[in-house]
Structures are given as C-alpha cells and as structure tokens.
Tab-separated table of C-alpha atoms in Angstrom:
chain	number	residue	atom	x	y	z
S	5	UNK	CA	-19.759	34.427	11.174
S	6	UNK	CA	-22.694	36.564	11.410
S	7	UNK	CA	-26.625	34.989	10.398
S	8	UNK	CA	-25.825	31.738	9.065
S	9	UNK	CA	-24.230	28.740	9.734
S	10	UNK	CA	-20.819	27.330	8.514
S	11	UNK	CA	-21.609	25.534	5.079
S	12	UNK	CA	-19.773	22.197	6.869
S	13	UNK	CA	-19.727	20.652	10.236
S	14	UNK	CA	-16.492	22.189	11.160
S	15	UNK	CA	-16.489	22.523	14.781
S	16	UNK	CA	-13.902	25.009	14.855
S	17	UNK	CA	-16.101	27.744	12.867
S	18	UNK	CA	-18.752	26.752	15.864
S	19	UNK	CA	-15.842	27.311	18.203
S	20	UNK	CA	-14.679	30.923	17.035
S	21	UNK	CA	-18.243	32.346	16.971
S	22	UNK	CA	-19.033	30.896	20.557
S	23	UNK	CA	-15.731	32.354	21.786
S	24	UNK	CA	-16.255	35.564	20.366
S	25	UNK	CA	-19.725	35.555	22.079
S	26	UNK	CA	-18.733	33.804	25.706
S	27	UNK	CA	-15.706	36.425	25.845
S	28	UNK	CA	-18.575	39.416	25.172
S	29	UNK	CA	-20.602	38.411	27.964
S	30	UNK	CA	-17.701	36.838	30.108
S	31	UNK	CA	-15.791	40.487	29.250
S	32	UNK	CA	-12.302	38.236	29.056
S	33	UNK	CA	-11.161	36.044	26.683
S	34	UNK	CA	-12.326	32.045	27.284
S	35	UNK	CA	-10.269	29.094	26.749
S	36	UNK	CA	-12.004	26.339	24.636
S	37	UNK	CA	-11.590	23.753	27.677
S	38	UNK	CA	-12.842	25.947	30.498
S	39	UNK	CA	-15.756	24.411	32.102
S	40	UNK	CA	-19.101	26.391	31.760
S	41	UNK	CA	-19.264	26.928	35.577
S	42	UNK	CA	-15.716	28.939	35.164
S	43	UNK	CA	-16.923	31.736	32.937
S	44	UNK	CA	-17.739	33.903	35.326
S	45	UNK	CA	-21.332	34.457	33.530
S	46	UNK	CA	-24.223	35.113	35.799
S	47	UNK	CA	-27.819	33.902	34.946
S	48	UNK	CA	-28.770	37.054	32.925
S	49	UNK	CA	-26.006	36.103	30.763
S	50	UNK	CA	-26.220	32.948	30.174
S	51	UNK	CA	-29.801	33.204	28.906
S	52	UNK	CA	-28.783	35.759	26.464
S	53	UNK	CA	-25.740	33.572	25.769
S	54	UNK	CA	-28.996	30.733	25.279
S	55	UNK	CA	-30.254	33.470	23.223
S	56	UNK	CA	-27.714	34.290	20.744
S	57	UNK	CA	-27.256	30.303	19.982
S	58	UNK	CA	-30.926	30.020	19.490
S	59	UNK	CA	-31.065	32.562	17.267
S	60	UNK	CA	-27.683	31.479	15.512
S	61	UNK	CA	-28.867	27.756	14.853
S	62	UNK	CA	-32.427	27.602	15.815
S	63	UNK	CA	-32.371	24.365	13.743
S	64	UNK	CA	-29.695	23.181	16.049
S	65	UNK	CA	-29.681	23.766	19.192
S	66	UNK	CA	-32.082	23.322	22.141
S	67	UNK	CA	-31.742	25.373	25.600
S	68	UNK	CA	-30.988	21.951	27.626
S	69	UNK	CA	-28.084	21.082	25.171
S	70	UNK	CA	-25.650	24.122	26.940
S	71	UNK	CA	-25.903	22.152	30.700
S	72	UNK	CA	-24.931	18.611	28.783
S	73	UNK	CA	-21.963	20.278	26.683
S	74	UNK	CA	-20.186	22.541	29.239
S	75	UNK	CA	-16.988	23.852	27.109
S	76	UNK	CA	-16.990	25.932	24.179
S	77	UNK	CA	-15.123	22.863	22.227
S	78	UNK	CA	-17.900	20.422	23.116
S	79	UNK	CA	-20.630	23.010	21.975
S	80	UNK	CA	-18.779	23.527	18.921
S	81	UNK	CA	-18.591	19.856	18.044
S	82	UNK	CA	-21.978	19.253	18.878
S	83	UNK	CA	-23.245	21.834	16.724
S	84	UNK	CA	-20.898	20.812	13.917
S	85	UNK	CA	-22.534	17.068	14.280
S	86	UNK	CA	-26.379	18.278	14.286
S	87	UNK	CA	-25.812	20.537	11.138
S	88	UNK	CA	-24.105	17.107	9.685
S	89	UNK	CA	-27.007	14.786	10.561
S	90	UNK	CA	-29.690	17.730	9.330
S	91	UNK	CA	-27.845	17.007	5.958
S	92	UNK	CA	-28.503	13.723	6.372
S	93	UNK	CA	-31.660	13.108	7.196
S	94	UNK	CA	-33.621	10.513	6.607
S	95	UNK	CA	-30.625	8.287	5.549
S	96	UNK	CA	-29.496	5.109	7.858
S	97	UNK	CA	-25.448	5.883	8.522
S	98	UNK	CA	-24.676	3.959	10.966
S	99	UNK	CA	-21.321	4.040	12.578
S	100	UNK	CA	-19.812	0.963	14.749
S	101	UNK	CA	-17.923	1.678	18.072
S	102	UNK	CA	-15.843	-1.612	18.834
S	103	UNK	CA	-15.777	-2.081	22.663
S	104	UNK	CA	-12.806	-3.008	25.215
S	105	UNK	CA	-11.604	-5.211	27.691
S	106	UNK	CA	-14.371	-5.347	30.552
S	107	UNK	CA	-16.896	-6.493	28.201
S	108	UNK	CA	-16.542	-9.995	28.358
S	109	UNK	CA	-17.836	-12.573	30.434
S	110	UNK	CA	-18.554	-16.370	30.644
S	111	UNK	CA	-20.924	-17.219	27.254
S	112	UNK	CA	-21.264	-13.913	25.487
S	113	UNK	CA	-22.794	-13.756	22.342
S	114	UNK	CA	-24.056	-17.820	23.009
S	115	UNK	CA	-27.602	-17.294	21.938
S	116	UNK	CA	-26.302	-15.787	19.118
S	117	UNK	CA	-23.462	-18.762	18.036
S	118	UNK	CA	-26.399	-21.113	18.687
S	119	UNK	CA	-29.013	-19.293	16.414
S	120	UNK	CA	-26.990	-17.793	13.518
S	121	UNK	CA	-25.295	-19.399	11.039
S	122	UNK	CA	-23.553	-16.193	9.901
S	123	UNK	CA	-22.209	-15.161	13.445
S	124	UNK	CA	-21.149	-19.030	13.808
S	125	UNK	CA	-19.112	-18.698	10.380
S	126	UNK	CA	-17.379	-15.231	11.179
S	127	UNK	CA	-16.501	-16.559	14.917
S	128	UNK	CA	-15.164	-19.664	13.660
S	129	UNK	CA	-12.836	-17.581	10.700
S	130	UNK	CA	-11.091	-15.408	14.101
S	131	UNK	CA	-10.889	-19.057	15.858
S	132	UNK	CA	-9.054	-20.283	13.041
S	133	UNK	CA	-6.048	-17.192	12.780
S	134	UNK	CA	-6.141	-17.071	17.033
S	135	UNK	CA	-5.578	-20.820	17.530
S	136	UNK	CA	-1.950	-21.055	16.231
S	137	UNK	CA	-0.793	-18.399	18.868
S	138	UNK	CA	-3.194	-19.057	21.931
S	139	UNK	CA	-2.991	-23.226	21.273
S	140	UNK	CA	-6.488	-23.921	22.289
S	141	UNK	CA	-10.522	-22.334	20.594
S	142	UNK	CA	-11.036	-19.473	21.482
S	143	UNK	CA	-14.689	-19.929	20.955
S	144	UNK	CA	-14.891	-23.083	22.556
S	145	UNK	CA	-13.532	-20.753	25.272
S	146	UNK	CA	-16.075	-18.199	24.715
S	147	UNK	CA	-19.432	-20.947	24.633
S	148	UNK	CA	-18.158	-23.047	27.288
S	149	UNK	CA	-18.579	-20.568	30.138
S	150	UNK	CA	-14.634	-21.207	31.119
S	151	UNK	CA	-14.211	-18.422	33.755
S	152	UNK	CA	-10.769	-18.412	32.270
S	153	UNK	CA	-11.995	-15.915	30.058
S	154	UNK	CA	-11.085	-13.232	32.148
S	155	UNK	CA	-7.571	-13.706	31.973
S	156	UNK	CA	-5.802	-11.218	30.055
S	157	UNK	CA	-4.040	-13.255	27.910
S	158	UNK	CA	-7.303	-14.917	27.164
S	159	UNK	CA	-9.187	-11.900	27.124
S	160	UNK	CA	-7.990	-10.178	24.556
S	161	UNK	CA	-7.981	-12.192	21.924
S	162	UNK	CA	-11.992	-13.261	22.820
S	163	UNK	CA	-12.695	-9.920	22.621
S	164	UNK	CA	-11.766	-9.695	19.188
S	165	UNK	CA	-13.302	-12.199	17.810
S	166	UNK	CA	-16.297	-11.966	19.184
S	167	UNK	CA	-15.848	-8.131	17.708
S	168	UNK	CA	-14.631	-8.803	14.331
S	169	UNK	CA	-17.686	-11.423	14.152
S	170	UNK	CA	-20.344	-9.385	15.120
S	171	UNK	CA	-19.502	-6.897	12.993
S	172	UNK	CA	-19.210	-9.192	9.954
S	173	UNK	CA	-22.386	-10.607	10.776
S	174	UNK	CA	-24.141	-7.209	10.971
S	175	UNK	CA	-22.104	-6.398	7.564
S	176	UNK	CA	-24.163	-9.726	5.814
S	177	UNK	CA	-26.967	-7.945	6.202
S	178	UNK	CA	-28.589	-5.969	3.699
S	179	UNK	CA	-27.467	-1.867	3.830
S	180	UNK	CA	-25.529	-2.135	7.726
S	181	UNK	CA	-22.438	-1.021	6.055
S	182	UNK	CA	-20.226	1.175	8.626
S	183	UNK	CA	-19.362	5.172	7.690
S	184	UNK	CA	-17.169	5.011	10.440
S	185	UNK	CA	-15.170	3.143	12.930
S	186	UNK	CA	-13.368	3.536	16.486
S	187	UNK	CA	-12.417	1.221	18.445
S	188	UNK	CA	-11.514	1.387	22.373
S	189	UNK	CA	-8.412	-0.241	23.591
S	190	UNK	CA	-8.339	-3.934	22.286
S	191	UNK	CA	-11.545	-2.643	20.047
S	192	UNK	CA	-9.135	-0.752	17.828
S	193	UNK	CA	-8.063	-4.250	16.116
S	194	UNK	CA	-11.215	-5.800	15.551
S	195	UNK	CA	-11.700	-1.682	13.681
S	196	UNK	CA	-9.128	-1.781	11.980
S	197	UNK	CA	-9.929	-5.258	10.356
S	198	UNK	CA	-13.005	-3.976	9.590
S	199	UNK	CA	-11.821	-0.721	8.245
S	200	UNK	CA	-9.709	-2.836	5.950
S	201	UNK	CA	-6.441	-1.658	7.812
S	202	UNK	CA	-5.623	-5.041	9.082
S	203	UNK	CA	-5.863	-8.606	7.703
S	204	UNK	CA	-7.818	-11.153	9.604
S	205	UNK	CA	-4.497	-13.241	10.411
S	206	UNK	CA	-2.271	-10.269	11.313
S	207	UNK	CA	-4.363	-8.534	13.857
S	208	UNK	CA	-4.888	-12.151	15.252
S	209	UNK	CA	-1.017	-12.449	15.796
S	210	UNK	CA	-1.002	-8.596	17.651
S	211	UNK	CA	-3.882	-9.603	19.697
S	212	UNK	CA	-2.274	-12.884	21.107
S	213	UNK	CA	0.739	-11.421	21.705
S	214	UNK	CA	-0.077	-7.973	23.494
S	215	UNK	CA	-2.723	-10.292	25.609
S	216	UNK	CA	0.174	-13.144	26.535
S	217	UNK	CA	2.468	-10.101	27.291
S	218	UNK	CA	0.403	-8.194	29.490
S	219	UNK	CA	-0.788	-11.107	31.124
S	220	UNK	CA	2.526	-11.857	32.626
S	221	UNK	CA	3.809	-8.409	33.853
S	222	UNK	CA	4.138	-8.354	37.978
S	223	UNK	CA	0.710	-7.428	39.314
S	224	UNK	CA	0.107	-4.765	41.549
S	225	UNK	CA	-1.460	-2.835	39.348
S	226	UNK	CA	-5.065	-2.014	38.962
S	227	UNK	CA	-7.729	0.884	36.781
S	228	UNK	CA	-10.397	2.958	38.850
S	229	UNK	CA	-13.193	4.713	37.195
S	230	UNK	CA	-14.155	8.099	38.351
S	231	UNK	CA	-16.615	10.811	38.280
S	232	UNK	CA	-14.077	13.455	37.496
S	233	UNK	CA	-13.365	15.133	34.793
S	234	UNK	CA	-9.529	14.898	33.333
S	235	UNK	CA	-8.615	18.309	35.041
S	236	UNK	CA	-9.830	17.185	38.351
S	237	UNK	CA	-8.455	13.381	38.154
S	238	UNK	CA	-5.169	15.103	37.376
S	239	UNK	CA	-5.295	17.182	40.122
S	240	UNK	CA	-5.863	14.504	42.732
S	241	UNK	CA	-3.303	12.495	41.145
S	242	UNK	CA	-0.523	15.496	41.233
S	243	UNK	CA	1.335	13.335	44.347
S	244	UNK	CA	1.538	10.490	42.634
S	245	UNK	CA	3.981	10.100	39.708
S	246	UNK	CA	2.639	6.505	38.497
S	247	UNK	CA	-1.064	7.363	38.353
S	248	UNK	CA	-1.841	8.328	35.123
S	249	UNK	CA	-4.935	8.972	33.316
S	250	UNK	CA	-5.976	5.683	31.590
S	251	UNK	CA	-9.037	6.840	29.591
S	252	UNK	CA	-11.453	9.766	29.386
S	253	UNK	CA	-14.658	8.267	27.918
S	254	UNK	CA	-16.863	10.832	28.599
S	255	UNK	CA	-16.980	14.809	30.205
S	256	UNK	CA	-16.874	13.809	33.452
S	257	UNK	CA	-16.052	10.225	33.073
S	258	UNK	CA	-12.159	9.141	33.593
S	259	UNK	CA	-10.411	6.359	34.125
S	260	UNK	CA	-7.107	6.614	36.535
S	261	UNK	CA	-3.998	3.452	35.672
S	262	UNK	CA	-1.836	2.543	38.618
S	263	UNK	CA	-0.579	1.134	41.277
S	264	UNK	CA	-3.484	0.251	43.525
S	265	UNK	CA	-1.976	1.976	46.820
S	266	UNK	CA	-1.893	5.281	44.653
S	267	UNK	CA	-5.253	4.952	43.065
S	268	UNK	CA	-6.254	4.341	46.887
S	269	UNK	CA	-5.045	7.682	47.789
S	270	UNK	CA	-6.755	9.410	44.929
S	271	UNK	CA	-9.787	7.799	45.397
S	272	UNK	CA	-9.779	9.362	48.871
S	273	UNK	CA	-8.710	12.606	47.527
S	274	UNK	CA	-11.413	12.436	45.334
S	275	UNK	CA	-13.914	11.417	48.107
S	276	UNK	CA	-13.243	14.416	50.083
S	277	UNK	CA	-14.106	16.598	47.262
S	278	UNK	CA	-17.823	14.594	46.752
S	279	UNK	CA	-16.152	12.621	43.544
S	280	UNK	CA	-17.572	9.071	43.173
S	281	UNK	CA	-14.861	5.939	41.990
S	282	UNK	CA	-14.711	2.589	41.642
S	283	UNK	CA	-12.312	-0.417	41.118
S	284	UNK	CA	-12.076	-1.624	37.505
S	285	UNK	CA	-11.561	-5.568	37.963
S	286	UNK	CA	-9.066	-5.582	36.273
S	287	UNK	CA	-5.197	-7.096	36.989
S	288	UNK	CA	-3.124	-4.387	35.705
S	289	UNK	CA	-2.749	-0.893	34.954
S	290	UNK	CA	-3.525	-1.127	31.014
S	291	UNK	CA	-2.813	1.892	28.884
S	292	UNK	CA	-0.072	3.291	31.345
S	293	UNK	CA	3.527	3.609	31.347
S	294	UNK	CA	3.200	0.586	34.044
S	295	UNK	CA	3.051	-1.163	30.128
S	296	UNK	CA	6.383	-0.261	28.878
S	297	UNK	CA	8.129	-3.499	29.413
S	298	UNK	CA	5.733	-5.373	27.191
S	299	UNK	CA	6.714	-3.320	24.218
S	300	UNK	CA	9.990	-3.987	23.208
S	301	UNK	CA	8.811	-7.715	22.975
S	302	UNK	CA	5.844	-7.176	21.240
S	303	UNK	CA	7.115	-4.717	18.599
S	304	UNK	CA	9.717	-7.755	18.274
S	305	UNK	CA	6.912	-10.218	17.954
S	306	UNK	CA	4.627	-7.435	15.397
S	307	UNK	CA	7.510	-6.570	12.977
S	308	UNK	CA	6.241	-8.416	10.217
S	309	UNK	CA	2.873	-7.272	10.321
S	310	UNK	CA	2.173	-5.118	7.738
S	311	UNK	CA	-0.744	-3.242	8.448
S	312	UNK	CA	-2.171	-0.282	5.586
S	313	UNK	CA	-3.984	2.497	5.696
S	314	UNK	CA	-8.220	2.306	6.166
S	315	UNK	CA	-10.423	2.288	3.596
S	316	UNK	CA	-13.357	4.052	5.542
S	317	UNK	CA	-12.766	7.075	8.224
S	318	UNK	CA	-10.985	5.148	11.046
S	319	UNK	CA	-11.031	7.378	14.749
S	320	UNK	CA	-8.230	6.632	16.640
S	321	UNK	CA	-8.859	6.703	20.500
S	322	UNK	CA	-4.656	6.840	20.587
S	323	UNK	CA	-4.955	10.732	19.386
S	324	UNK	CA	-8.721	11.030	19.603
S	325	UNK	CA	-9.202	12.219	15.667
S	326	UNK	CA	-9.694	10.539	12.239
S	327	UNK	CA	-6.228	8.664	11.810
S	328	UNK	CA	-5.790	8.597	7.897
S	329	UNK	CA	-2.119	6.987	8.308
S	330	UNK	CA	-1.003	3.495	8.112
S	331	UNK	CA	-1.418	1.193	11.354
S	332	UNK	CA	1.580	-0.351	11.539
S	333	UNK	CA	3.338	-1.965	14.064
S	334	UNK	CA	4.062	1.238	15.710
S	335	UNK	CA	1.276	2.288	16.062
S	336	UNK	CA	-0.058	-0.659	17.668
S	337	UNK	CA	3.103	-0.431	20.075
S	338	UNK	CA	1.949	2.976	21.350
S	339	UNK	CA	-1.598	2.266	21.517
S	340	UNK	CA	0.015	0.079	24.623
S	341	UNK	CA	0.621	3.001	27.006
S	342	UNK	CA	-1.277	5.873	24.950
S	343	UNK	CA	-4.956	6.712	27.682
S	344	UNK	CA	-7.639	6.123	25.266
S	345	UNK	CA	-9.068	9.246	24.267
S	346	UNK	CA	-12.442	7.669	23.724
S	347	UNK	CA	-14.120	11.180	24.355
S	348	UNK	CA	-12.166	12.883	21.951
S	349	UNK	CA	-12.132	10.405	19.353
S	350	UNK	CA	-16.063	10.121	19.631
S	351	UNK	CA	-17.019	13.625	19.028
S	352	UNK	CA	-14.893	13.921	16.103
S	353	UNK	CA	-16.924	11.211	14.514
S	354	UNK	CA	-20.037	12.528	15.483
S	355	UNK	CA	-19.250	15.822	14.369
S	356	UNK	CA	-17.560	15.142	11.298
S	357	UNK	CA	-19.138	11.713	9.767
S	358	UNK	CA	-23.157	12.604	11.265
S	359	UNK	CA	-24.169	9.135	11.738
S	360	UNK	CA	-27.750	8.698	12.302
S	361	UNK	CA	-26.905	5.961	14.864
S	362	UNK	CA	-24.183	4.289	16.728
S	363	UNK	CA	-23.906	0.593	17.019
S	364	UNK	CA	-21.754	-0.680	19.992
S	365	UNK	CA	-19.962	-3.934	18.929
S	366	UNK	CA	-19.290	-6.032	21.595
S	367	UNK	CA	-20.602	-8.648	23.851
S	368	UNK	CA	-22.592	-6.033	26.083
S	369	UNK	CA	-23.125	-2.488	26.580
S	370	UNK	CA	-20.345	-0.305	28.081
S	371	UNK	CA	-19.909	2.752	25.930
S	372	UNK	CA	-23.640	2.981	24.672
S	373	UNK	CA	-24.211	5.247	27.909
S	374	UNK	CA	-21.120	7.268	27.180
S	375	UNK	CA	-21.981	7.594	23.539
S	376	UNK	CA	-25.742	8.890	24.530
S	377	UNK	CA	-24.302	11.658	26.869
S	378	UNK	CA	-21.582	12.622	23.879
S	379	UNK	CA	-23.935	12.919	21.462
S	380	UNK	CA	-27.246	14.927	23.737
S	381	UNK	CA	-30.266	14.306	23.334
S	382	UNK	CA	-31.110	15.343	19.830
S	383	UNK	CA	-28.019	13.261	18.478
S	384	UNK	CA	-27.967	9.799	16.624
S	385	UNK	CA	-29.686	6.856	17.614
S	386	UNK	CA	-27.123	4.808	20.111
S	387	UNK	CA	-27.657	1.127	20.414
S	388	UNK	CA	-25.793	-1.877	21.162
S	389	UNK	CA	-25.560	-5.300	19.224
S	390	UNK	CA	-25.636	-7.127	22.275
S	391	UNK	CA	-26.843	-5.702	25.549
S	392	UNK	CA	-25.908	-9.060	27.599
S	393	UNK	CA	-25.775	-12.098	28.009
S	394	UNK	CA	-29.714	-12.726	26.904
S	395	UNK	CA	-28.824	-11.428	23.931
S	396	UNK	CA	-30.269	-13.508	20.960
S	397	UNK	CA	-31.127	-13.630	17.316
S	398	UNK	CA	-34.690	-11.900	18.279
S	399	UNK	CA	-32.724	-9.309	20.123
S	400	UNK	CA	-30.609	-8.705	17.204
S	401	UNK	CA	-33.161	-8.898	14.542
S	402	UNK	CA	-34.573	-5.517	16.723
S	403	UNK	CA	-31.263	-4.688	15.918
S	404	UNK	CA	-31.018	-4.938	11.886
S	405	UNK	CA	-34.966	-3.690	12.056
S	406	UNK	CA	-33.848	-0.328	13.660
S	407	UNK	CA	-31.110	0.153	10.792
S	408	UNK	CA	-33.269	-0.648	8.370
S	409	UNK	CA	-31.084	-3.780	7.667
S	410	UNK	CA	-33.123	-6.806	5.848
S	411	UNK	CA	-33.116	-10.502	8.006
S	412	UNK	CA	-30.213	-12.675	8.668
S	413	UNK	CA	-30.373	-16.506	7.827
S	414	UNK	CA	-31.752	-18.615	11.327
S	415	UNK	CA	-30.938	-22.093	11.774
C-alpha cells in the first residue's frame, strides 16, 4: 500500500503496511502481538514511525493513539474502525454490548420497572419463559432487593432478563435499532435473542439450566482480575496447571479462573513484578475447565433447543470474531469453559461494523471503561443504559436523546 488507504476497514491491509514499516525501523521482522515496548525502536524512530502513520492516514490517526494501541494488530484494527466511522459520519449506529455476571445487584433497573411501562412489559415477557424452570419471579426477585440475587443459579437467569428487556425497551424507541451485538459470558443469550438467534423461551431454558448447574459444582473456586496483559498472566500462571485465563477484556486487563490457593500464588507472582489484582466475588471459577462437569448435563438438558443463525452481525466473545454460524446447543456448551475473548471480539466490531456509539446493556457499567480504552479516544461514543442503581427514566431518556432516539411512554 503506498499513498492511500485500503478502500475498506480491513485491519489486516492496516496490519501489512505497519509491519512492513515497524520491521524498517525495527531492522527485523515484528510479530503482530509484540508489545510496542519490545520493538527495539528508540525515540528517533518511533517519531518517524509517528511520522509515516500521520502521513499515511492523517484523517486517522492522532500521535497519542500509538501509546493506547501498543501492537501492530491493535493499530491495525483501530485504523480499520476510524476509516469505517469516517464513512459513516454523521449517522447514529449504535451497537449494544450485553454485559455479564458481576453486574447485578439488589434492585437494578427498579426506577426503571417503576417508571416505564415498556421496560415493565419486556421484563415481565423473560419472567414469564424463566418461571417454569427457576419456580419462583424472577423480577419479583430482581425489585424486591432479595440478596439472593447473587446466587448463581439465580444470577444468571436475572441477568438476562433484565438484558433482553432493556434492550427491547431501547428497541421501542424510535431509530435505536442495533448494527451489532456481543455479548459477555451470560450476555451472549440475552444477544443472541436479540440478534434473532434465539427464541425468547429457549434461551430462557439454557439460562436456568447452566445457572442451576453451576450453582451446585463443589466450591473452591474463585476469578481474580488483573493488570496484566494475557502474556504476562500466563506467565505467572506457568506453575499452576488449573489457572487458566478466564477473560481478556481489555490490553492489559485479564481475568485469571481457579482454584483460589493458585490464583493466591499468582497474585503474589504478579505483585512482585508491580502487577495490581483483585478477587472477583464470585463462587466459582466460570469459563474454566473447573466447568466441565456441568456440561454433559446441560447439553442433555439443551438438546432440544434449536437455536439459528443471527439476523444482524453477532461477535462471539467464544472466538472473539463475527460468528455467522448457527448457535446451537453446542455452541452454548463450549461457551461454558471457552475465556471470553471480550477484547478480541470488541475490536472486530469496532473495526468492521464502525458504530458511532456503544450502548452497554446491563444493570450498570462494567465494560463501558473497557470499551472506551478499545476504541481511543477518537472512537465511538461509549455509554451505558444504566450506570447504577439511580438509574431512572430521566437517566435513560439522556440515553435515547444521545442516540437520537424519540421518547418512551412514562407512567
């Protein structure tokens, strides 16, 4: 590529000119993971490296973006989404990011249920499909403030419909239609029901029963985030065979699954090496082989469940890239163990789809921070449907005003 720009947001185009240009100045060839501080470029360098990009995609790229996007890949992606959104502008896209377990909490979205006919309707529709399988409301558990809610078995299916209603209630509204989804962890159901993959009732049946079956594994287990990145939380879990990486939802943002004795011993590993964690509260070690022996029984309990293919680009955080097959039941069964590639999955959609904003679904904001640092500072708007529990129909109405969405019925 020589003077111009690909014609599409194809981040690897981005990616063979920057490696062409890194290896130049680096005088060996660069792997598309290697961290920026690995080249072996000194400061001369890298400002002609700053340079070259500038002159490349003036349009594009700002000096700052290079310290916030320190691999070749990430560059390339993030170049690949500006050059989207500059063919976009002007135009609302917004895509919805579905969050996980950790969310929740006693009363979410209550100011909402109490002020919104629409969210009251679309909560009461997922109450309807859950209560066969959980044998209680799940949104009288939700409203009640039933501390119970952050049981797993309970969790999970809460979650979702507090999810799959927010989103339908953003849908009502006039032009908040998603261009993409991506869901993390128990947000890929409440996607994929919005993506048209699932029905309503079937993703209600896999939600109760991956929640009731993970709830009653042997605990012991536990989920620490760090302030590593995947190399280095790999590294400091070498010496211990059941630590796995659990998520990676950001550059230097990744979640370790375990045992808590191991994550213990990484987390002091880490320490001595000036890397920050923390305890996930958490019961078990989700989305780690520690999950195997819930899925024979729940690809037992799922068999019938016939889930199709989505009708709008659906980003898998299983393989971190638009996922244009049909989720089935085993696909659901893998997502069990499978780390969420959250990072992966993220930049894909930025990159490829160009949203002009991100709306977090969920009952507050998690991945909103991990969605700004993706997507730099000259990327799409990120905001979250709820940001807590304050959250209320003024909140939201912000919301729908920022999209460009018209007003939603108030009681």
């Amino acid at each position: 590529m020589s003077g111009t720009a690909p014609g599409g947001p194809d981040e690897r185009v981005f990616a063979a000119w920057l490696s062409e240009r890194v290896a130049r100045y680096a005088r060996r060839r660069v792997g598309d993971e290697e961290d920026l501080s690995l080249w072996g470029l000194d400061s001369v360098a890298l400002l002609s490296l700053v340079g070259d990009i500038e002159a490349e995609f003036d349009h594009l790229f700002d000096p700052a973006d290079i310290w916030g996007h320190p691999t070749i890949r990430d560059l390339a992606q993030y170049l690949a989404m500006r050059q989207g959104m500059c063919r976009h502008s002007g135009r609302v896209r917004a895509a919805f990011v579905f969050t996980g377990q950790g969310s929740q909490h006693p009363r979410m979205t209550a100011g909402l249920h109490r002020e919104l006919a629409a969210y009251r309707r679309h909560l009461a529709a997922a109450d309807e499909e859950i209560a066969p399988y959980l044998g209680r409301s799940v949104g009288e558990l939700i409203l009640d403030g039933d501390p119970r809610v952050h049981q797993t078995a309970l969790t999970q299916p809460a979650l979702f419909a507090v999810g799959y209603a927010l989103a339908m209630t953003l849908v009502e509204a006039e032009g908040v239609r998603p261009v993409a989804v991506l869901g993390h962890g128990i947000g890929e159901l409440a996607a994929a029901v919005v993506a048209g993959a699932l029905s309503l009732p079937d993703a209600a049946r896999l939600v109760c029963c991956r929640g009731a079956f993970m709830q009653y594994l042997p605990s012991g287990g536990g989920m620490m985030a760090t302030c590593a990145s995947p190399f280095e939380a790999a590294d400091a879990a070498a010496d211990e065979p059941l630590v796995t990486i659990g998520a990676v939802n950001a550059a230097r943002a990744t979640v370790l699954s375990g045992p808590v004795d191991g994550l213990e011993r990484v987390r002091e590993r880490l320490a001595a090496v000036g890397i920050a964690s923390t305890f996930l509260e958490v019961t078990h070690a989700f989305q780690s082989p520690l999950m195997e022996p819930v899925t024979p029984r729940f690809e037992a309990a799922a068999r019938h469940v016939s889930g199709g293919s989505a009708v709008l680009p659906y980003y898998s955080t299983v393989y971190g890239r638009e996922y244009g097959e049909p989720l089935t039941t085993s696909y659901w069964t893998e997502q069990i163990t499978a780390p969420v590639r959250f990072a992966d999955a993220a930049r894909r959609m930025l990159a490829q789809q160009a949203p002009s904003h991100v709306v977090e679904i969920g009952p507050r904001a998690v991945l909103t921070p991990f969605l700004r640092r993706i997507a730099g500072p000259r990327g799409p708007a990120c905001l979250a449907v709820c940001r807590g529990p304050e959250s209320d129909a003024v909140y939201l109405a912000g919301v729908l005003s920022t999209l460009d969405a018209g007003p939603l019925a108030e009681d």
